[in-house]
Amino acid sequence: MADAARSTDRLGALDITRKLAAICGDPFARFAGPADEVAGRTARWVAVPGGPHAAAEVLRLAAAYDLTVVPRGAGTKIDWGAAPAQVDIMLDTGRLAGVWHESRDAAVAEIGAGTPLRAVQATLARTNQRLPVDAPSPGATLGGVLAADETGPLRHRHGSPCAQLVGVRYLDADGELVSVGESGTAALRRAAPGRGGGRAGGRGPAGAGGSAGDSGPAGGGGSAGGVFGDDPVRGGGDAILGRGEVPGLDVARLLCGSQGGFGVLVSATMRVHAVPAGRLWVSRPVWTPLEVHDLVQAVLAAGVDPAAVELDLPVPVPLPRRRIPATHPSVVNRPDHPAVTGRPAAGSLVVLLEGGPADVTERAERLTAILGPETIVSHHAPEWWGRYPFAPGDTALRIEVPINDLHAAVYALRDATGAPVPVRGSAGSGTVHAALSGALPPDRVASILTAVRSVLIARRGRCVVVAAPAAVRRGVDLWGELPALPRLRSAKAHLDPHRRLAPGRLPGGL
């Protein structure tokens, strides 16, 4: 990007700032500060366009002066993935916010990329609807979730957010606004025949007003999923393999998991569903990965139609030196406490059932009979539900493997690490996250990754680094073997030949 440096030297940084302010408005263009960074790489300017046409002008300005652009939403995943080679303009999507949808009969909603998921769900709830997307990142925007292909427990029934796309509007590297699939009132009218194209709640996806609660410093990062997978249900794999079931969506789904490397999402038209009348969480304590394997097989064979099958395997706490009776005040109503049972604290396998209240109750009773007397049925999710097992500063891993081999993956991770590792995620779809201590040096993390990947490769699985301290991010292979890499290179060369969009965020330094 030496040309970029020369061009901005000639033009002057203040002149670039004035041009951005003319496009976005004075309060919405500025020099970047210390918090305006992407995986440790600090931006030079921040632009917050008020609509898709203003965002397009920002991209055209960047193209004219050979500046790089990285989009951001709420900043919940800004440290995920590889650091970009350079960040000239950080394009904040906070003002590309709003929800277009119709009444309870509509099957889709068009949502601005900068809209927080919590705002989407609150708007849809007015008509007893929901978006079946429950990404764990608090405050995440829809654009950030799609850019990271971030999934939550509901993926088991509904697929990833990218699999729920009906249409998108995005900006290409030259600032051209592209619409693919179905979006806007055309899709709404098709979903609800005989109804007008009225909007309910929020502004349009390119509303000119302020952000819909998107007050975070930055936007969605990139995960290991999306375009890097070979399974079409994982979203962007469709695009790489050309298996989009809706014309145009094979291209649109390239945006999923691409971390902004192929285009800047403006809005997405998503499928919506009625809010289920009944929900029950059926939980059973588990102690070993092999036990989890057997129980998951039993759950999936039971015909109870689970909405989610989630696993939490924490690091066991040391056993007390002496057991104490269950009647002791310190453990009253806690019969599974290690001091009572004499065995390490249990993990949990939890199954979410959704539907009509009577039907959900009947299915929960059948599942309880299968899982045994230790099973507990609750109207509330466990505290860990929909949360990652890692904390800031940890090395976060994502493991994807066929469900029959998930236990082998967890055992391989434990063997490679030399100790139990906290694991949490979807046991029903074979996608879990794990946390390694951020204090582990890069060479130690690299050896763990090598050992785990050697076990997974024969099982059609993969292990990627989602987030890590800077030294680990620089010193290890974040992705592992990627058969789709040549196709990714071709897609990048076609969609962003000058490498202005988030350069270096994709695998292979793309």
Coordinates of C-alpha atoms in Angstrom, one line a residue:
M1 CA 0.0 0.0 0.0
A2 CA 2.9 2.3 -0.6
D3 CA 0.8 4.1 -3.3
A4 CA -1.8 4.8 -0.6
A5 CA 0.8 6.4 1.6
R6 CA 2.0 8.6 -1.2
S7 CA -1.5 9.6 -2.3
T8 CA -2.5 10.6 1.2
D9 CA 0.7 12.5 1.7
R10 CA 0.0 14.5 -1.4
L11 CA -3.6 15.1 -0.6
G12 CA -3.1 15.6 3.1
A13 CA -4.8 13.8 5.9
L14 CA -6.9 16.8 6.7
D15 CA -8.2 16.9 3.2
I16 CA -9.3 13.2 3.4
T17 CA -11.0 14.0 6.7
R18 CA -12.9 16.9 5.0
K19 CA -14.0 14.7 2.1
L20 CA -15.3 12.0 4.5
A21 CA -17.1 14.7 6.6
A22 CA -18.7 16.0 3.4
I23 CA -20.0 12.5 2.7
C24 CA -21.1 11.4 6.2
G25 CA -21.6 14.7 8.0
D26 CA -19.3 16.5 10.3
P27 CA -20.0 14.5 13.5
F28 CA -19.6 11.2 11.6
A29 CA -16.1 11.4 10.2
R30 CA -12.9 11.8 12.2
F31 CA -9.3 10.7 12.7
A32 CA -9.1 7.3 14.3
G33 CA -8.3 6.9 18.0
P34 CA -6.5 4.2 20.0
A35 CA -9.8 2.2 20.3
D36 CA -10.3 2.1 16.5
E37 CA -8.3 -1.0 15.8
V38 CA -8.9 -4.4 14.2
A39 CA -7.0 -7.3 15.8
G40 CA -4.4 -4.9 17.0
R41 CA -4.1 -2.9 13.7
T42 CA -5.1 0.8 14.2
A43 CA -7.2 2.6 11.6
R44 CA -6.4 6.1 10.2
W45 CA -9.9 7.4 9.8
V46 CA -13.4 6.5 11.0
A47 CA -16.4 7.1 8.8
V48 CA -20.0 6.5 9.8
P49 CA -22.2 6.9 6.7
G50 CA -25.9 7.6 7.1
G51 CA -27.1 5.3 4.3
P52 CA -26.0 3.0 1.6
H53 CA -25.3 5.8 -0.9
A54 CA -23.1 7.6 1.6
A55 CA -21.3 4.3 2.3
A56 CA -20.8 3.8 -1.4
E57 CA -19.2 7.3 -1.6
V58 CA -16.8 6.3 1.1
L59 CA -15.8 3.3 -0.9
R60 CA -15.4 5.3 -4.0
L61 CA -13.2 7.8 -2.2
A62 CA -11.1 4.9 -0.9
A63 CA -10.8 3.5 -4.5
A64 CA -9.8 6.9 -5.8
Y65 CA -6.9 7.2 -3.4
D66 CA -6.1 3.5 -3.0
L67 CA -7.1 3.3 0.6
T68 CA -8.1 0.2 2.4
V69 CA -11.5 -0.2 4.1
V70 CA -12.6 -2.4 7.0
P71 CA -16.3 -2.4 8.1
R72 CA -17.2 -2.7 11.7
G73 CA -20.5 -2.9 13.7
A74 CA -20.6 -3.2 17.5
G75 CA -17.0 -4.4 17.9
T76 CA -17.9 -7.6 19.7
K77 CA -15.6 -9.7 17.5
I78 CA -13.1 -7.1 16.3
D79 CA -10.2 -9.2 17.6
W80 CA -11.3 -12.4 15.9
G81 CA -9.3 -13.8 13.1
A82 CA -6.1 -12.5 11.5
A83 CA -5.0 -8.9 11.7
P84 CA -5.5 -6.9 8.4
A85 CA -2.4 -5.8 6.6
Q86 CA -3.6 -2.2 6.8
V87 CA -6.6 -0.2 7.9
D88 CA -7.0 3.2 6.3
I89 CA -10.7 3.8 6.7
M90 CA -12.9 2.0 9.3
L91 CA -16.4 2.1 7.9
D92 CA -18.8 2.0 10.9
T93 CA -22.2 0.5 10.0
G94 CA -24.0 1.9 13.1
R95 CA -26.2 4.2 11.0
L96 CA -27.2 1.5 8.5
A97 CA -29.8 0.3 11.1
G98 CA -33.4 -0.5 11.0
V99 CA -36.0 -3.3 10.5
W100 CA -38.5 -3.6 7.7
H101 CA -41.2 -6.2 8.2
E102 CA -44.9 -6.7 7.9
S103 CA -47.4 -8.2 10.3
R104 CA -47.4 -11.7 11.8
D105 CA -48.2 -13.2 8.4
A106 CA -44.9 -12.1 6.9
A107 CA -42.2 -14.8 6.7
V108 CA -39.2 -12.4 6.1
A109 CA -37.8 -9.2 7.4
E110 CA -35.2 -6.9 5.9
I111 CA -32.7 -5.7 8.5
G112 CA -30.0 -3.1 8.3
A113 CA -26.5 -4.4 8.8
G114 CA -25.8 -2.1 11.7
T115 CA -28.9 -3.1 13.7
P116 CA -28.1 -4.8 17.0
L117 CA -29.7 -8.3 17.3
R118 CA -31.5 -7.3 20.5
A119 CA -33.2 -4.4 18.6
V120 CA -34.2 -6.8 15.8
Q121 CA -35.8 -9.2 18.3
A122 CA -37.6 -6.4 20.2
T123 CA -39.1 -5.1 16.9
L124 CA -40.2 -8.5 15.7
A125 CA -41.6 -9.4 19.1
R126 CA -44.3 -6.8 18.6
T127 CA -45.9 -9.1 16.1
N128 CA -45.0 -12.3 18.1
Q129 CA -42.1 -13.1 15.7
R130 CA -38.4 -13.7 16.1
L131 CA -35.3 -14.1 14.1
P132 CA -34.0 -17.6 15.0
V133 CA -30.5 -16.2 15.5
D134 CA -29.0 -16.3 19.0
A135 CA -25.3 -15.4 18.5
P136 CA -23.5 -15.4 21.9
S137 CA -21.7 -12.0 21.4
P138 CA -23.6 -9.5 23.6
G139 CA -24.6 -6.4 21.6
A140 CA -23.7 -7.9 18.2
T141 CA -25.1 -6.4 15.1
L142 CA -26.6 -8.5 12.3
G143 CA -23.9 -7.5 10.0
G144 CA -21.2 -8.5 12.4
V145 CA -22.9 -11.9 13.0
L146 CA -23.1 -12.5 9.3
A147 CA -19.5 -11.3 8.7
A148 CA -18.3 -13.8 11.3
D149 CA -20.9 -16.5 10.5
E150 CA -21.5 -16.6 14.2
T151 CA -24.0 -19.1 15.5
G152 CA -25.7 -19.9 18.7
P153 CA -27.7 -22.9 20.1
L154 CA -30.6 -22.4 17.7
R155 CA -28.4 -23.4 14.8
H156 CA -29.3 -27.0 15.5
R157 CA -32.8 -26.6 14.1
H158 CA -32.6 -23.5 12.0
G159 CA -29.1 -23.6 10.6
S160 CA -26.5 -20.8 10.6
P161 CA -27.6 -17.1 10.1
C162 CA -26.1 -17.3 6.6
A163 CA -28.3 -20.3 5.8
Q164 CA -31.4 -18.2 6.6
L165 CA -30.6 -15.5 4.1
V166 CA -33.3 -14.7 1.5
G167 CA -31.5 -11.7 0.0
V168 CA -28.8 -9.1 0.7
R169 CA -27.8 -5.7 -0.4
Y170 CA -24.0 -5.0 -0.3
L171 CA -21.4 -2.7 -1.6
D172 CA -18.6 -4.1 -3.7
A173 CA -15.0 -2.8 -3.6
D174 CA -15.7 -0.1 -6.2
G175 CA -18.7 1.3 -4.2
E176 CA -21.4 -0.2 -6.4
L177 CA -24.6 -1.2 -4.6
V178 CA -25.5 -4.8 -5.4
S179 CA -28.8 -6.5 -4.6
V180 CA -29.0 -10.3 -4.9
G181 CA -31.6 -12.8 -4.0
E182 CA -34.8 -11.1 -2.7
S183 CA -34.8 -8.0 -0.6
G184 CA -37.1 -5.1 0.3
T185 CA -40.8 -5.1 -0.2
A186 CA -40.7 -7.6 -3.1
A187 CA -39.7 -10.4 -0.8
L188 CA -42.2 -9.1 1.9
R189 CA -45.1 -9.1 -0.6
R190 CA -44.1 -12.6 -1.8
A191 CA -44.1 -13.8 1.7
A192 CA -47.5 -12.2 2.6
P193 CA -49.7 -12.2 -0.5
G194 CA -52.4 -9.5 -0.6
R195 CA -50.6 -7.3 1.8
G196 CA -49.1 -3.9 1.2
G197 CA -45.4 -3.1 1.6
G198 CA -45.8 -1.2 4.9
R199 CA -43.0 -1.1 7.4
A200 CA -43.3 -1.8 11.1
G201 CA -40.8 -0.7 13.7
G202 CA -37.5 1.1 13.2
R203 CA -36.2 2.9 10.2
G204 CA -35.5 1.4 6.8
P205 CA -32.3 -0.6 6.5
A206 CA -30.5 2.5 5.3
G207 CA -32.1 4.9 7.7
A208 CA -30.6 8.3 7.8
G209 CA -31.0 8.7 11.5
G210 CA -28.6 7.7 14.3
S211 CA -27.6 4.2 15.3
A212 CA -30.2 1.9 16.8
G213 CA -28.3 1.3 20.0
D214 CA -25.0 0.4 18.4
S215 CA -22.7 2.3 20.8
G216 CA -19.8 -0.1 20.8
P217 CA -16.5 1.0 19.4
A218 CA -16.2 -1.5 16.5
G219 CA -17.9 -4.2 14.6
G220 CA -18.0 -7.9 13.8
G221 CA -14.9 -9.8 13.2
G222 CA -14.5 -13.1 11.4
S223 CA -14.9 -16.6 12.6
A224 CA -13.7 -19.9 11.4
G225 CA -17.0 -20.7 9.8
G226 CA -18.7 -19.3 6.7
V227 CA -16.9 -19.2 3.5
F228 CA -14.1 -21.5 4.8
G229 CA -16.3 -24.6 5.2
D230 CA -17.2 -27.4 2.9
D231 CA -20.6 -28.1 4.5
P232 CA -23.4 -26.1 2.7
V233 CA -25.4 -25.7 5.9
R234 CA -22.5 -23.6 7.2
G235 CA -23.5 -20.7 5.0
G236 CA -20.7 -19.5 2.8
G237 CA -19.6 -23.0 1.7
D238 CA -22.5 -22.7 -0.8
A239 CA -20.7 -19.8 -2.5
I240 CA -17.4 -21.6 -2.8
L241 CA -19.0 -24.7 -4.2
G242 CA -21.7 -23.1 -6.2
R243 CA -24.6 -24.6 -4.4
G244 CA -26.9 -21.6 -3.7
E245 CA -30.5 -22.6 -3.8
V246 CA -31.7 -19.0 -4.5
P247 CA -30.3 -17.3 -7.6
G248 CA -27.6 -14.9 -6.6
L249 CA -27.3 -16.1 -3.0
D250 CA -24.2 -18.2 -3.9
V251 CA -22.4 -14.8 -4.4
A252 CA -24.1 -13.2 -1.4
R253 CA -23.1 -15.9 1.0
L254 CA -19.5 -15.3 0.2
L255 CA -19.9 -12.4 2.6
C256 CA -20.7 -14.8 5.4
G257 CA -17.5 -15.4 7.5
S258 CA -15.5 -13.2 5.1
Q259 CA -14.7 -10.6 7.8
G260 CA -15.5 -7.8 5.3
G261 CA -13.0 -9.1 2.7
F262 CA -15.5 -9.5 -0.2
G263 CA -17.9 -6.6 0.3
V264 CA -19.7 -4.3 2.8
L265 CA -23.1 -5.6 3.9
V266 CA -25.8 -2.9 3.8
S267 CA -28.9 -5.0 4.7
A268 CA -30.0 -8.6 4.8
T269 CA -33.5 -10.1 4.2
M270 CA -33.9 -13.0 6.7
R271 CA -36.5 -15.6 7.4
V272 CA -38.5 -15.0 10.5
H273 CA -40.6 -17.4 12.6
A274 CA -43.4 -17.2 15.2
V275 CA -42.2 -17.1 18.8
P276 CA -42.8 -20.6 20.2
A277 CA -45.5 -20.7 22.8
G278 CA -43.7 -23.2 25.0
R279 CA -40.0 -23.7 25.8
L280 CA -38.4 -26.2 28.2
W281 CA -34.7 -26.9 28.9
V282 CA -34.0 -30.6 29.7
S283 CA -30.6 -31.0 31.4
R284 CA -28.6 -34.0 32.4
P285 CA -25.2 -34.0 34.2
V286 CA -22.3 -35.6 32.3
W287 CA -18.7 -36.4 33.3
T288 CA -16.9 -37.7 30.2
P289 CA -16.9 -36.9 26.5
L290 CA -17.8 -40.5 25.7
E291 CA -20.8 -40.3 27.9
V292 CA -21.8 -37.1 26.0
H293 CA -21.5 -39.1 22.7
D294 CA -23.9 -41.8 23.9
L295 CA -26.4 -39.4 25.3
V296 CA -26.5 -37.2 22.2
Q297 CA -27.1 -40.3 20.0
A298 CA -30.0 -41.2 22.3
V299 CA -31.5 -37.7 22.1
L300 CA -31.3 -37.6 18.3
A301 CA -32.8 -41.0 18.0
A302 CA -35.7 -40.2 20.4
G303 CA -37.8 -38.2 17.9
V304 CA -38.3 -35.3 20.3
D305 CA -37.3 -32.7 17.6
P306 CA -34.9 -30.6 19.7
A307 CA -34.4 -26.9 18.9
A308 CA -30.9 -27.1 20.4
V309 CA -28.5 -29.7 22.0
E310 CA -25.8 -27.9 24.0
L311 CA -22.8 -29.1 26.0
D312 CA -20.9 -27.5 28.8
L313 CA -17.7 -29.3 30.0
P314 CA -16.0 -27.0 32.5
V315 CA -12.6 -27.7 34.0
P316 CA -13.2 -30.0 37.0
V317 CA -12.5 -28.4 40.4
P318 CA -10.2 -30.3 42.8
L319 CA -12.1 -32.8 45.0
P320 CA -12.4 -32.0 48.7
R321 CA -10.3 -34.1 51.0
R322 CA -13.3 -35.4 52.9
R323 CA -16.8 -36.0 51.8
I324 CA -19.6 -34.4 53.8
P325 CA -23.2 -35.5 54.2
A326 CA -25.9 -34.1 51.9
T327 CA -27.6 -32.7 55.0
H328 CA -24.8 -30.3 55.7
P329 CA -25.9 -26.6 55.5
S330 CA -23.2 -25.8 53.0
V331 CA -24.5 -28.3 50.4
V332 CA -28.2 -28.4 51.2
N333 CA -30.3 -28.8 47.9
R334 CA -27.0 -29.5 46.1
P335 CA -26.9 -33.4 45.9
D336 CA -24.5 -33.3 43.0
H337 CA -21.8 -31.2 44.8
P338 CA -18.3 -32.8 44.6
A339 CA -18.1 -32.9 48.4
V340 CA -21.2 -35.0 48.5
T341 CA -20.7 -37.3 45.5
G342 CA -16.9 -37.7 45.8
R343 CA -16.5 -37.2 42.1
P344 CA -15.6 -34.1 40.1
A345 CA -18.2 -31.5 39.4
A346 CA -20.3 -32.4 36.4
G347 CA -20.7 -30.8 33.1
S348 CA -24.1 -30.6 31.5
L349 CA -25.9 -31.7 28.4
V350 CA -29.0 -29.5 27.8
V351 CA -31.7 -30.0 25.3
L352 CA -34.0 -27.2 24.3
L353 CA -37.5 -28.1 23.3
E354 CA -39.8 -25.6 21.6
G355 CA -43.5 -25.7 20.4
G356 CA -46.9 -25.8 21.9
P357 CA -47.0 -26.1 25.7
A358 CA -48.7 -29.5 25.9
D359 CA -46.5 -30.9 23.1
V360 CA -43.3 -29.6 24.7
T361 CA -44.3 -31.1 28.1
E362 CA -45.0 -34.5 26.5
R363 CA -41.7 -34.5 24.7
A364 CA -39.8 -33.5 27.8
E365 CA -41.3 -36.4 29.7
R366 CA -40.2 -38.8 27.0
L367 CA -36.7 -37.3 27.0
T368 CA -36.5 -37.5 30.8
A369 CA -37.4 -41.2 30.7
I370 CA -34.5 -41.8 28.2
L371 CA -31.9 -39.6 30.0
G372 CA -32.5 -41.1 33.5
P373 CA -33.4 -39.9 37.0
E374 CA -30.7 -37.3 37.2
T375 CA -32.5 -35.3 34.5
I376 CA -33.9 -31.9 35.4
V377 CA -36.6 -30.0 33.4
S378 CA -36.7 -26.2 33.7
H379 CA -38.5 -23.2 32.1
H380 CA -35.2 -21.3 32.2
A381 CA -31.9 -21.7 30.4
P382 CA -28.8 -22.5 32.5
E383 CA -26.5 -19.6 33.2
W384 CA -23.9 -20.6 30.7
W385 CA -26.4 -21.1 27.8
G386 CA -25.4 -19.1 24.7
R387 CA -22.1 -18.0 26.2
Y388 CA -18.6 -18.8 25.0
P389 CA -16.2 -20.7 27.4
F390 CA -13.3 -18.3 26.7
A391 CA -12.6 -14.8 28.1
P392 CA -10.7 -11.8 26.7
G393 CA -7.0 -12.7 26.6
D394 CA -7.6 -16.5 26.1
T395 CA -6.7 -18.4 23.0
A396 CA -10.2 -19.3 21.7
L397 CA -10.6 -22.4 19.5
R398 CA -13.5 -23.5 17.4
I399 CA -13.8 -27.3 16.6
E400 CA -16.1 -28.6 13.9
V401 CA -16.4 -32.4 13.5
P402 CA -19.2 -34.9 12.7
I403 CA -21.1 -35.5 15.9
N404 CA -20.0 -39.1 16.0
D405 CA -16.4 -38.0 16.4
L406 CA -16.9 -35.0 18.8
H407 CA -15.8 -37.1 21.8
A408 CA -12.6 -38.0 20.0
A409 CA -11.9 -34.3 19.3
V410 CA -12.3 -33.4 22.9
Y411 CA -10.1 -36.3 24.1
A412 CA -7.5 -35.2 21.5
L413 CA -7.6 -31.7 22.8
R414 CA -7.2 -32.8 26.4
D415 CA -4.3 -35.2 25.5
A416 CA -2.5 -32.4 23.5
T417 CA -2.9 -29.9 26.3
G418 CA -2.1 -32.3 29.1
A419 CA -5.1 -31.2 31.2
P420 CA -8.9 -30.8 30.9
V421 CA -9.9 -27.8 28.8
P422 CA -13.2 -26.0 29.1
V423 CA -15.5 -26.9 26.1
R424 CA -18.9 -25.5 25.3
G425 CA -21.1 -25.6 22.3
S426 CA -23.5 -27.5 20.1
A427 CA -23.1 -31.2 20.7
G428 CA -26.0 -31.8 18.4
S429 CA -24.2 -30.3 15.4
G430 CA -20.6 -31.1 16.3
T431 CA -19.5 -27.5 16.7
V432 CA -17.9 -26.4 20.0
H433 CA -15.6 -23.8 21.3
A434 CA -12.7 -24.3 23.7
A435 CA -10.4 -22.0 25.7
L436 CA -6.7 -22.3 26.2
S437 CA -4.9 -20.1 28.7
G438 CA -3.6 -16.8 27.1
A439 CA -0.4 -17.4 29.0
L440 CA 0.6 -20.3 26.8
P441 CA 3.5 -19.3 24.5
P442 CA 2.9 -19.5 20.7
D443 CA 5.1 -22.6 20.2
R444 CA 3.0 -24.5 22.8
V445 CA -0.3 -23.5 21.2
A446 CA 1.1 -24.5 17.8
S447 CA 2.0 -27.9 19.1
I448 CA -1.5 -28.3 20.5
L449 CA -3.1 -27.3 17.2
T450 CA -0.9 -29.7 15.3
A451 CA -1.8 -32.6 17.5
V452 CA -5.6 -31.9 17.5
R453 CA -5.7 -31.3 13.7
S454 CA -3.9 -34.5 13.0
V455 CA -6.7 -36.3 14.8
L456 CA -9.5 -34.3 13.1
I457 CA -8.2 -34.4 9.5
A458 CA -9.1 -38.1 9.2
R459 CA -12.5 -37.4 10.6
R460 CA -13.4 -34.5 8.2
G461 CA -13.1 -32.1 11.1
R462 CA -11.1 -28.9 11.7
C463 CA -9.8 -26.8 14.5
V464 CA -9.2 -23.0 14.0
V465 CA -8.1 -20.2 16.2
V466 CA -11.0 -17.8 16.6
A467 CA -9.2 -15.2 18.8
A468 CA -5.8 -15.1 20.6
P469 CA -3.2 -12.8 22.1
A470 CA -1.2 -10.9 19.5
A471 CA 1.9 -13.1 19.9
V472 CA -0.1 -16.3 19.4
R473 CA -2.0 -14.8 16.5
R474 CA 1.3 -13.9 14.8
G475 CA 3.0 -17.2 15.6
V476 CA 0.6 -19.9 14.7
D477 CA -1.4 -21.1 11.7
L478 CA -4.9 -19.9 12.6
W479 CA -6.8 -21.9 10.0
G480 CA -5.1 -25.2 9.4
E481 CA -5.6 -27.1 6.1
L482 CA -8.1 -25.3 3.9
P483 CA -9.0 -27.2 0.7
A484 CA -11.2 -24.2 -0.4
L485 CA -8.2 -21.8 -0.4
P486 CA -7.7 -21.8 -4.2
R487 CA -11.3 -20.9 -4.7
L488 CA -11.0 -18.2 -2.0
R489 CA -8.1 -16.7 -4.0
S490 CA -10.2 -16.7 -7.1
A491 CA -13.1 -15.1 -5.4
K492 CA -10.9 -12.4 -3.9
A493 CA -9.3 -11.7 -7.3
H494 CA -12.7 -11.4 -8.9
L495 CA -14.5 -9.3 -6.2
D496 CA -11.6 -7.2 -4.8
P497 CA -8.8 -7.4 -7.4
H498 CA -7.0 -4.4 -5.8
R499 CA -7.3 -5.8 -2.3
R500 CA -8.8 -2.7 -0.7
L501 CA -11.4 -4.6 1.5
A502 CA -9.9 -5.9 4.7
P503 CA -6.7 -7.1 3.2
G504 CA -5.1 -9.9 5.1
R505 CA -8.2 -10.9 7.1
L506 CA -8.9 -13.9 5.0
P507 CA -6.8 -17.1 5.1
G508 CA -3.6 -17.1 3.1
G509 CA -3.2 -13.4 3.8
L510 CA -6.0 -12.6 1.3

